[in-house]
Amino acid sequence: EIKQDTYLINGELRPWTGESSEVYSSISSTKDYKPTLLGTIPTLGETEALEALDAAVNAYDKGQGLWPTMKVKDRIICMEKFVIQMKTKRDEVVKLLMWEIGKSLPDSEKEFDRTVDYIYNTIEEYKQLDRDNAKFEKHDGVRAHIRRGPLGVVLCLGPYNYPLNETFALLIPALIMGNTAIFKPAKFGVLLISPLLEAFRSSFPKGVVNIIYGRGRTVASPIMKTGKVDVLALIGNSKSANALQNQHPKSNRLRLVLGLEAKNPAIVLKDADLDLAIDECISGTTSFNGQRCTALKIVYVHEDIVEEFNKRFSAKVDALKFGNPWDDGVKLTPLPEPDKPAYIQELIDDALEKGAKILNEKGGKTTDNYIYPAVLYPVTKDMRVFQEEQFGPVIPVLSFSDIDKPLDDMAASNYGQQVSLFGSDVKTLAPLIDALVNLVCRVNLNSSCQRGPDVYPFTGRKDSAVGTLSVYDALRSFSIRTFVASKDN
Ligand code: G3H
């Protein structure tokens, strides 16, 4: 058990003696199901939240603070110091990733290593940015020395499904560009930040990064209401993002970097390599139990091959191994959100009532902390599973005869992150790709949707994102292009 009884403000790990909240794992360590108590975290209040804000505001000091004015090479030294310490905590963090959010061992290790790589790649990109900025430009007799300047104070909130990688993909570029931050870990995946607190404390000047705990309403809202936050950096749901944005008294001044919902479709054309399409749809729909913003959340299959697809796809879903994250070959694991199985059941019941069937034998079978993915067919627009981002183990399948059907649905959707397109005839694929890139931001040809490699832009149209993340883009998202001009006659 981890008793997290400090929080990081102004370079100090302050002791907390007030109320604390228990953190449970949905993984049971006993045979008769009982959630496992993993530890406790401080339930901070408005006072502590505003102290964290003050620390970040003072460290930024209207752009005149030590951190925003620090030389590039010195900020890099701090970041390197951090990542070197972080690497020593791999085993602890990986273990907590498994217990807190139920991520499999290989995926937890991947998340940790990917985050470390992300930090190193960010440092390299930052050096490149600095080299580019060292060059002068000259246009019409005006010489310009371009610089990238920070934006100010960042409130950083990450999601439970990638509590390390996605949060750090916001926090690290924000910090290296000279911003200061208040960071509240996700509700699930919160204890795994504990082993890293000392690394944060000792690597950065005081007030540059402040880490708080508590309910969003109690800690994040008061911070936003002061109007002192310059950037809201959030990966999660649009409800929380909108609420926080609207609490800022001058929301037009607030910059946003947001990764939000998605309903990425797979479109399987009749000439698709069916084995490949099925395997990719399996990983796309079921990896981490479908709890990825990039998961395939709806599958369109051409009517000529839908029967064959459904038969083989359903059998493969039923062959996936369910177990604890550290079990060998495990693919499906307990869900961290206690209310998720009931929600998925509602979607299944609604679809069944409206005419869909569960194609796989195990579909919808529940344990205390899991519901087995149900392959639902035929799904129609009036079903909730068509309309909502399920973010969990249920797989809606539709058939189409005319490609306009999935294209029209995508055009009408509020989301526009990615699509997977399966087919082989280049003459058919080429114009389709041209249409799809104007509906989403990434077309995955004969492969499932994914965010990585993290050098590529990660963003979305409509309600799916604001701003772009990648190693390259994030540095730009958290900074502004400024320049020093002089006449050059
Ligand atoms: O939840 C969204 C994640 O960024 C997905 O990342 O595609 O690498 O699993 P991934």
Coordinates of C-alpha atoms and ligand atoms in Angstrom, one line a residue:
E1 CA 0.0 0.0 0.0
I2 CA 1.2 3.5 -0.8
K3 CA 0.3 6.2 1.6
Q4 CA 0.8 9.4 -0.4
D5 CA 0.8 12.0 2.2
T6 CA 2.7 14.8 0.5
Y7 CA 2.0 17.0 -2.5
L8 CA 4.4 19.1 -4.5
I9 CA 4.1 22.9 -4.3
N10 CA 6.8 25.5 -4.8
G11 CA 9.6 22.9 -4.8
E12 CA 8.5 21.4 -1.5
L13 CA 6.9 18.0 -0.8
R14 CA 4.4 19.4 1.7
P15 CA 3.1 17.1 4.3
W16 CA -0.7 16.5 4.3
T17 CA -2.5 15.6 7.4
G18 CA -6.1 16.4 6.3
E19 CA -8.6 14.1 4.7
S20 CA -7.4 11.5 2.2
S21 CA -9.0 9.3 -0.5
E22 CA -8.6 5.6 -0.9
V23 CA -7.4 4.3 -4.2
Y24 CA -8.6 0.8 -5.2
S25 CA -7.7 -1.6 -7.9
S26 CA -10.5 -3.4 -9.7
I27 CA -8.2 -6.4 -9.6
S28 CA -9.0 -8.7 -6.8
S29 CA -6.2 -10.3 -4.8
T30 CA -8.7 -12.8 -3.2
K31 CA -10.9 -15.4 -4.8
D32 CA -14.1 -14.0 -3.6
Y33 CA -14.1 -10.7 -5.5
K34 CA -13.0 -7.7 -3.4
P35 CA -11.4 -4.6 -4.9
T36 CA -7.8 -4.3 -3.6
L37 CA -6.9 -1.2 -1.6
L38 CA -3.7 0.2 -3.2
G39 CA -3.2 3.3 -1.1
T40 CA -4.4 6.7 -0.3
I41 CA -3.9 10.2 -1.8
P42 CA -4.5 13.6 -0.2
T43 CA -7.9 15.1 -0.8
L44 CA -6.7 18.7 -1.2
G45 CA -9.0 21.6 -1.1
E46 CA -9.3 25.0 -2.8
T47 CA -6.7 26.6 -0.5
E48 CA -4.0 24.1 -1.5
A49 CA -5.0 24.3 -5.2
L50 CA -4.7 28.1 -5.1
E51 CA -1.3 27.8 -3.4
A52 CA -0.2 25.6 -6.2
L53 CA -1.4 28.2 -8.7
D54 CA 0.3 31.0 -6.9
A55 CA 3.6 29.0 -7.0
A56 CA 3.3 28.5 -10.7
V57 CA 2.3 32.1 -11.3
N58 CA 5.2 33.4 -9.2
A59 CA 7.7 31.1 -10.9
Y60 CA 6.6 32.3 -14.2
D61 CA 6.5 35.9 -13.0
K62 CA 5.0 37.4 -16.1
G63 CA 7.7 35.8 -18.2
Q64 CA 10.5 37.3 -16.1
G65 CA 11.0 34.4 -13.8
L66 CA 14.1 32.2 -13.6
W67 CA 12.5 29.4 -15.6
P68 CA 11.0 31.3 -18.6
T69 CA 14.2 33.3 -19.0
M70 CA 16.6 30.4 -18.4
K71 CA 18.9 29.5 -21.3
V72 CA 17.9 26.6 -23.4
K73 CA 20.9 24.4 -22.4
D74 CA 20.1 24.9 -18.7
R75 CA 16.4 23.9 -19.2
I76 CA 17.7 20.8 -21.0
I77 CA 19.9 20.0 -18.0
C78 CA 16.9 20.0 -15.7
M79 CA 14.9 17.8 -18.1
E80 CA 17.7 15.4 -18.4
K81 CA 18.1 15.2 -14.7
F82 CA 14.4 14.4 -14.4
V83 CA 14.4 11.6 -17.0
I84 CA 17.5 10.0 -15.6
Q85 CA 15.8 9.7 -12.2
M86 CA 12.5 8.7 -13.8
K87 CA 14.2 5.7 -15.5
T88 CA 15.2 4.3 -12.1
K89 CA 11.5 4.1 -11.2
R90 CA 10.5 1.8 -14.1
D91 CA 9.6 -1.3 -12.1
E92 CA 7.5 0.6 -9.5
V93 CA 5.6 2.6 -12.2
V94 CA 5.0 -0.4 -14.4
K95 CA 3.6 -2.4 -11.4
L96 CA 1.3 0.5 -10.5
L97 CA 0.1 0.8 -14.1
M98 CA -0.9 -2.8 -14.0
W99 CA -2.7 -2.6 -10.6
E100 CA -4.2 0.8 -11.0
I101 CA -5.6 0.7 -14.5
G102 CA -5.3 -3.0 -15.4
K103 CA -2.9 -2.5 -18.3
S104 CA -1.1 -5.7 -19.4
L105 CA 2.5 -6.1 -18.5
P106 CA 3.9 -5.7 -22.1
D107 CA 1.6 -2.6 -22.6
S108 CA 2.6 -1.1 -19.2
E109 CA 6.3 -1.5 -20.0
K110 CA 5.7 -0.1 -23.5
E111 CA 3.9 2.9 -22.0
F112 CA 6.8 3.6 -19.6
D113 CA 9.5 3.2 -22.3
R114 CA 7.5 5.2 -24.8
T115 CA 7.3 8.0 -22.3
V116 CA 11.0 8.0 -21.7
D117 CA 11.6 8.1 -25.4
Y118 CA 9.2 10.9 -25.8
I119 CA 11.1 13.0 -23.3
Y120 CA 14.5 12.3 -25.0
N121 CA 13.0 13.0 -28.4
T122 CA 11.5 16.2 -27.0
I123 CA 14.9 17.3 -25.8
E124 CA 16.4 16.6 -29.3
E125 CA 13.6 18.5 -31.0
Y126 CA 14.0 21.4 -28.7
K127 CA 17.7 21.5 -29.5
Q128 CA 16.8 21.6 -33.2
L129 CA 14.3 24.3 -32.6
D130 CA 17.0 26.3 -30.9
R131 CA 19.4 25.8 -33.8
D132 CA 16.7 26.9 -36.3
N133 CA 16.0 30.0 -34.1
A134 CA 19.7 30.9 -34.2
K135 CA 19.3 31.7 -37.9
F136 CA 18.4 35.2 -39.0
E137 CA 15.8 35.9 -41.6
K138 CA 15.7 39.0 -43.8
H139 CA 12.7 40.3 -45.8
D140 CA 12.4 43.7 -47.4
G141 CA 15.2 45.3 -45.4
V142 CA 14.1 43.9 -42.0
R143 CA 16.3 41.3 -40.3
A144 CA 14.5 39.1 -37.8
H145 CA 15.8 36.8 -35.1
I146 CA 13.0 34.4 -34.4
R147 CA 12.6 33.1 -30.9
R148 CA 10.0 30.8 -29.4
G149 CA 8.6 32.1 -26.1
P150 CA 6.6 30.4 -23.4
L151 CA 2.9 31.1 -22.9
G152 CA 2.6 31.2 -19.1
V153 CA 0.9 29.0 -16.6
V154 CA -0.4 25.6 -17.8
L155 CA -3.1 23.5 -16.1
C156 CA -2.4 20.0 -17.1
L157 CA -4.9 17.1 -16.8
G158 CA -4.3 13.7 -18.3
P159 CA -6.5 10.6 -18.9
Y160 CA -6.7 7.3 -17.0
N161 CA -6.0 5.1 -20.0
Y162 CA -2.5 6.6 -20.5
P163 CA -1.9 8.2 -17.2
L164 CA 1.9 8.5 -17.8
N165 CA 2.4 8.8 -21.5
E166 CA -0.4 11.1 -22.5
T167 CA 0.0 13.3 -19.4
F168 CA 3.7 13.7 -20.0
A169 CA 3.1 14.3 -23.7
L170 CA 1.5 17.5 -22.5
L171 CA 3.5 18.3 -19.4
I172 CA 7.0 17.8 -20.7
P173 CA 6.8 20.0 -23.8
A174 CA 5.0 22.6 -21.8
L175 CA 7.8 22.7 -19.2
I176 CA 10.7 22.6 -21.6
M177 CA 9.4 25.6 -23.5
G178 CA 9.6 27.7 -20.3
N179 CA 6.0 27.5 -19.0
T180 CA 5.2 26.6 -15.5
A181 CA 2.6 24.1 -14.6
I182 CA 0.0 22.7 -12.1
F183 CA -0.6 19.1 -12.8
K184 CA -3.4 16.9 -11.4
P185 CA -2.9 13.2 -12.1
A186 CA -5.9 11.2 -13.4
K187 CA -8.4 9.6 -11.1
F188 CA -7.1 6.1 -12.0
G189 CA -3.4 6.0 -12.5
V190 CA -2.7 8.5 -9.7
L191 CA -0.4 6.5 -7.4
L192 CA 2.0 5.8 -10.2
I193 CA 3.1 9.4 -10.0
S194 CA 4.2 9.0 -6.4
P195 CA 7.5 7.3 -7.3
L196 CA 8.3 10.3 -9.6
L197 CA 7.5 13.1 -7.1
E198 CA 11.0 13.4 -5.8
A199 CA 12.4 13.5 -9.4
F200 CA 10.1 16.4 -10.2
R201 CA 11.0 18.2 -7.0
S202 CA 14.7 17.9 -7.4
S203 CA 15.0 18.5 -11.1
F204 CA 13.2 21.8 -11.6
P205 CA 13.4 25.2 -9.9
K206 CA 10.8 25.8 -7.3
G207 CA 7.3 26.5 -8.5
V208 CA 7.9 25.3 -12.1
V209 CA 5.9 22.1 -11.6
N210 CA 3.3 21.7 -8.9
I211 CA 1.4 18.4 -8.4
I212 CA -1.9 18.4 -6.7
Y213 CA -4.6 15.8 -5.8
G214 CA -8.3 16.0 -5.3
R215 CA -11.6 16.3 -7.1
G216 CA -11.7 18.4 -10.3
R217 CA -14.6 20.4 -8.9
T218 CA -12.6 21.3 -5.7
V219 CA -9.2 21.9 -7.1
A220 CA -9.3 22.5 -10.9
S221 CA -12.3 24.8 -10.9
P222 CA -11.0 27.3 -8.4
I223 CA -7.8 27.5 -10.3
M224 CA -9.6 28.2 -13.6
K225 CA -11.9 30.8 -12.0
T226 CA -8.9 33.0 -11.1
G227 CA -8.3 33.7 -14.8
K228 CA -4.6 33.1 -14.1
V229 CA -4.2 30.0 -16.2
D230 CA -2.9 30.7 -19.7
V231 CA -3.1 27.2 -21.2
L232 CA -5.5 24.4 -20.5
A233 CA -3.8 21.2 -21.5
L234 CA -6.2 18.2 -21.2
I235 CA -6.6 14.8 -22.6
G236 CA -10.0 13.4 -21.6
N237 CA -13.6 14.2 -22.3
S238 CA -15.1 17.3 -23.8
K239 CA -17.5 17.8 -20.9
S240 CA -14.7 18.4 -18.4
A241 CA -12.8 20.5 -21.0
N242 CA -15.8 22.7 -21.7
A243 CA -16.7 23.1 -18.1
L244 CA -13.1 24.2 -17.2
Q245 CA -12.8 26.5 -20.2
N246 CA -16.0 28.2 -19.4
Q247 CA -14.9 28.9 -15.8
H248 CA -12.1 31.0 -17.0
P249 CA -13.3 34.6 -16.8
K250 CA -11.4 35.6 -20.0
S251 CA -11.8 32.4 -21.9
N252 CA -10.8 34.1 -25.2
R253 CA -7.4 34.6 -23.7
L254 CA -7.1 30.9 -22.7
R255 CA -5.1 28.7 -25.1
L256 CA -6.2 25.1 -25.4
V257 CA -4.4 21.9 -26.1
L258 CA -7.1 19.2 -26.0
G259 CA -7.3 15.5 -26.9
L260 CA -11.0 14.5 -26.7
E261 CA -13.4 11.8 -27.8
A262 CA -13.3 9.9 -31.0
K263 CA -15.4 7.2 -32.8
N264 CA -12.8 5.9 -35.3
P265 CA -14.4 3.6 -37.9
A266 CA -12.9 0.6 -39.8
I267 CA -14.1 0.3 -43.3
V268 CA -13.6 -3.1 -44.8
L269 CA -14.0 -3.1 -48.6
K270 CA -14.9 -6.2 -50.5
D271 CA -11.4 -6.8 -52.0
A272 CA -9.7 -6.4 -48.6
D273 CA -7.3 -9.1 -47.4
L274 CA -9.7 -10.6 -44.9
D275 CA -7.2 -12.2 -42.6
L276 CA -5.3 -9.0 -42.3
A277 CA -8.5 -6.9 -41.8
I278 CA -9.8 -9.2 -39.1
D279 CA -6.5 -9.3 -37.2
E280 CA -6.2 -5.5 -37.3
C281 CA -9.9 -5.0 -36.3
I282 CA -9.3 -7.4 -33.4
S283 CA -6.4 -5.3 -32.1
G284 CA -8.0 -2.0 -33.0
T285 CA -11.3 -2.8 -31.1
T286 CA -9.9 -4.8 -28.2
S287 CA -6.5 -3.5 -27.2
F288 CA -6.6 -2.3 -23.6
N289 CA -10.3 -3.4 -23.7
G290 CA -11.2 -0.7 -26.2
Q291 CA -10.2 2.0 -23.7
R292 CA -8.2 4.1 -26.1
C293 CA -9.3 7.2 -27.8
T294 CA -7.7 5.7 -31.0
A295 CA -9.6 2.4 -30.6
L296 CA -11.7 1.3 -33.5
K297 CA -15.2 1.9 -32.2
I298 CA -17.3 1.0 -35.2
V299 CA -16.7 -1.5 -38.0
Y300 CA -18.2 -1.2 -41.5
V301 CA -18.0 -4.3 -43.6
H302 CA -19.0 -4.6 -47.3
E303 CA -22.2 -6.7 -47.5
D304 CA -20.6 -9.3 -49.8
I305 CA -18.1 -10.3 -47.2
V306 CA -19.9 -9.4 -43.9
E307 CA -21.0 -12.9 -43.1
E308 CA -17.6 -14.4 -43.5
F309 CA -16.0 -11.4 -41.6
N310 CA -18.5 -11.8 -38.7
K311 CA -18.0 -15.5 -38.3
R312 CA -14.2 -15.3 -38.2
F313 CA -14.0 -12.0 -36.3
S314 CA -16.4 -13.3 -33.5
A315 CA -14.5 -16.5 -33.1
K316 CA -11.2 -14.5 -32.7
V317 CA -12.8 -12.3 -30.1
D318 CA -13.9 -15.3 -28.1
A319 CA -10.3 -16.7 -28.3
L320 CA -8.8 -13.7 -26.6
K321 CA -7.5 -14.5 -23.1
F322 CA -9.0 -12.7 -20.1
G323 CA -6.9 -12.4 -17.0
N324 CA -4.8 -10.3 -14.7
P325 CA -2.3 -7.9 -16.4
W326 CA 0.8 -10.0 -15.5
D327 CA -0.6 -13.2 -16.9
D328 CA 1.1 -14.6 -20.0
G329 CA -0.5 -13.8 -23.3
V330 CA -3.4 -11.9 -21.6
K331 CA -5.3 -9.6 -23.9
L332 CA -8.4 -8.6 -21.9
T333 CA -8.0 -7.3 -18.4
P334 CA -10.2 -5.9 -15.5
L335 CA -11.7 -2.5 -16.1
P336 CA -10.5 0.2 -13.7
E337 CA -13.8 2.1 -13.7
P338 CA -16.2 0.2 -11.4
D339 CA -19.3 1.5 -13.3
K340 CA -18.0 0.6 -16.8
P341 CA -19.4 -3.0 -17.0
A342 CA -22.9 -1.6 -16.2
Y343 CA -22.6 1.1 -18.9
I344 CA -21.5 -1.4 -21.5
Q345 CA -24.4 -3.6 -20.6
E346 CA -26.8 -0.7 -21.1
L347 CA -25.4 -0.2 -24.6
I348 CA -25.7 -3.9 -25.4
D349 CA -29.3 -4.1 -24.0
D350 CA -30.3 -1.0 -26.1
A351 CA -28.8 -2.5 -29.3
L352 CA -30.6 -5.9 -28.6
E353 CA -33.9 -4.2 -28.1
K354 CA -33.5 -2.3 -31.4
G355 CA -32.7 -5.5 -33.4
A356 CA -29.0 -6.3 -33.1
K357 CA -27.7 -9.7 -32.1
I358 CA -24.6 -10.7 -30.1
L359 CA -22.6 -12.8 -32.5
N360 CA -20.0 -14.3 -30.2
E361 CA -20.8 -16.8 -27.5
K362 CA -18.9 -15.0 -24.7
G363 CA -20.2 -11.6 -25.7
G364 CA -21.6 -9.7 -22.7
K365 CA -20.7 -12.3 -20.1
T366 CA -19.7 -10.5 -17.0
T367 CA -17.4 -11.1 -14.0
D368 CA -17.2 -8.7 -11.1
N369 CA -14.9 -6.3 -12.9
Y370 CA -15.3 -7.2 -16.5
I371 CA -17.7 -7.6 -19.3
Y372 CA -16.6 -9.7 -22.3
P373 CA -16.6 -7.8 -25.6
A374 CA -19.9 -8.3 -27.4
V375 CA -19.8 -8.2 -31.2
L376 CA -23.1 -6.6 -32.1
Y377 CA -24.7 -6.9 -35.6
P378 CA -26.5 -5.4 -37.4
V379 CA -26.0 -2.0 -35.7
T380 CA -28.2 0.9 -36.8
K381 CA -28.1 4.6 -36.3
D382 CA -30.8 4.7 -33.6
M383 CA -28.7 2.6 -31.3
R384 CA -26.7 4.2 -28.5
V385 CA -23.7 2.1 -29.4
F386 CA -23.7 3.8 -32.8
Q387 CA -23.9 7.2 -31.3
E388 CA -21.8 7.1 -28.1
E389 CA -18.1 6.7 -27.7
Q390 CA -18.2 3.4 -25.8
F391 CA -14.6 3.5 -24.6
G392 CA -14.8 -0.1 -23.5
P393 CA -15.4 -3.7 -24.6
V394 CA -18.3 -3.7 -27.1
I395 CA -17.9 -3.9 -30.9
P396 CA -20.7 -2.5 -33.2
V397 CA -20.6 -3.9 -36.7
L398 CA -22.5 -2.6 -39.7
S399 CA -22.7 -3.7 -43.4
F400 CA -22.7 -1.4 -46.4
S401 CA -23.2 -1.8 -50.1
D402 CA -22.4 1.8 -51.1
I403 CA -19.3 3.4 -49.7
D404 CA -21.3 6.6 -49.3
K405 CA -22.9 5.1 -46.2
P406 CA -19.8 5.1 -44.0
L407 CA -18.6 8.3 -45.6
D408 CA -22.0 10.1 -44.9
D409 CA -21.9 8.8 -41.3
M410 CA -18.4 10.1 -40.8
A411 CA -19.4 13.5 -42.3
A412 CA -22.3 13.7 -39.9
S413 CA -20.3 12.6 -36.9
N414 CA -19.2 15.1 -34.2
Y415 CA -15.8 13.4 -34.2
G416 CA -13.0 13.3 -36.7
Q417 CA -9.8 11.7 -35.4
Q418 CA -8.8 8.6 -37.6
V419 CA -10.1 5.9 -39.8
S420 CA -8.9 2.4 -40.9
L421 CA -9.4 1.5 -44.5
F422 CA -9.0 -2.0 -45.7
G423 CA -8.8 -2.8 -49.4
S424 CA -6.4 -3.7 -52.2
D425 CA -7.4 -2.0 -55.5
V426 CA -5.4 1.2 -55.7
K427 CA -7.9 2.7 -58.2
T428 CA -10.6 2.4 -55.6
L429 CA -8.5 3.3 -52.6
A430 CA -6.9 6.5 -54.0
P431 CA -10.1 8.6 -54.4
L432 CA -11.4 7.2 -51.1
I433 CA -8.3 8.3 -49.3
D434 CA -8.7 11.8 -50.8
A435 CA -12.2 11.9 -49.4
L436 CA -11.3 10.5 -46.0
V437 CA -8.4 12.8 -45.2
N438 CA -10.9 15.7 -45.3
L439 CA -13.0 13.9 -42.7
V440 CA -10.4 12.8 -40.2
C441 CA -6.7 13.6 -39.5
R442 CA -5.1 10.2 -40.1
V443 CA -6.1 7.5 -42.6
N444 CA -4.6 4.1 -41.7
L445 CA -4.3 1.9 -44.8
N446 CA -4.8 -1.8 -44.0
S447 CA -4.0 -1.2 -40.4
S448 CA -5.8 -0.3 -37.2
C449 CA -5.8 3.2 -35.8
Q450 CA -3.1 4.3 -33.4
R451 CA -1.5 7.4 -32.0
G452 CA 2.1 6.5 -32.5
P453 CA 4.9 6.7 -33.5
D454 CA 4.8 9.9 -31.4
V455 CA 6.7 11.9 -34.1
Y456 CA 3.5 11.9 -36.2
P457 CA 0.8 14.5 -35.6
F458 CA -1.9 13.4 -33.2
T459 CA -5.0 15.5 -33.5
G460 CA -8.6 15.4 -34.8
R461 CA -11.3 17.4 -36.5
K462 CA -14.5 18.7 -34.9
D463 CA -15.0 17.7 -31.3
S464 CA -12.0 15.3 -31.3
A465 CA -9.2 17.7 -30.5
V466 CA -7.9 21.3 -30.3
G467 CA -4.3 21.7 -31.3
T468 CA -1.9 19.0 -32.4
L469 CA 0.5 16.8 -30.4
S470 CA 3.6 15.2 -31.7
V471 CA 7.2 15.6 -30.5
Y472 CA 7.5 18.4 -33.1
D473 CA 4.0 20.0 -32.8
A474 CA 3.8 20.0 -29.0
L475 CA 6.8 22.3 -28.6
R476 CA 5.0 24.7 -30.9
S477 CA 1.6 24.3 -29.2
F478 CA 3.1 25.4 -25.9
S479 CA 5.0 28.4 -27.2
I480 CA 4.6 31.5 -29.3
R481 CA 6.8 32.7 -32.2
T482 CA 8.3 36.0 -31.2
F483 CA 11.2 37.9 -32.9
V484 CA 13.7 40.7 -32.6
A485 CA 13.6 42.9 -35.6
S486 CA 16.2 45.3 -36.9
K487 CA 16.6 47.4 -40.0
D488 CA 19.2 46.1 -42.4
N489 CA 19.9 48.5 -45.2
Ligands
G3H1 O1 -6.2 7.2 -25.9 C1 -5.6 7.6 -26.8 C2 -4.2 7.3 -27.0 O2 -3.4 8.3 -27.4 C3 -4.0 6.1 -27.9 O3 -2.7 5.9 -28.1 O4 -3.0 4.6 -30.2 O5 -0.8 4.5 -29.0 O6 -2.8 3.4 -28.1 P1 -2.3 4.5 -28.9

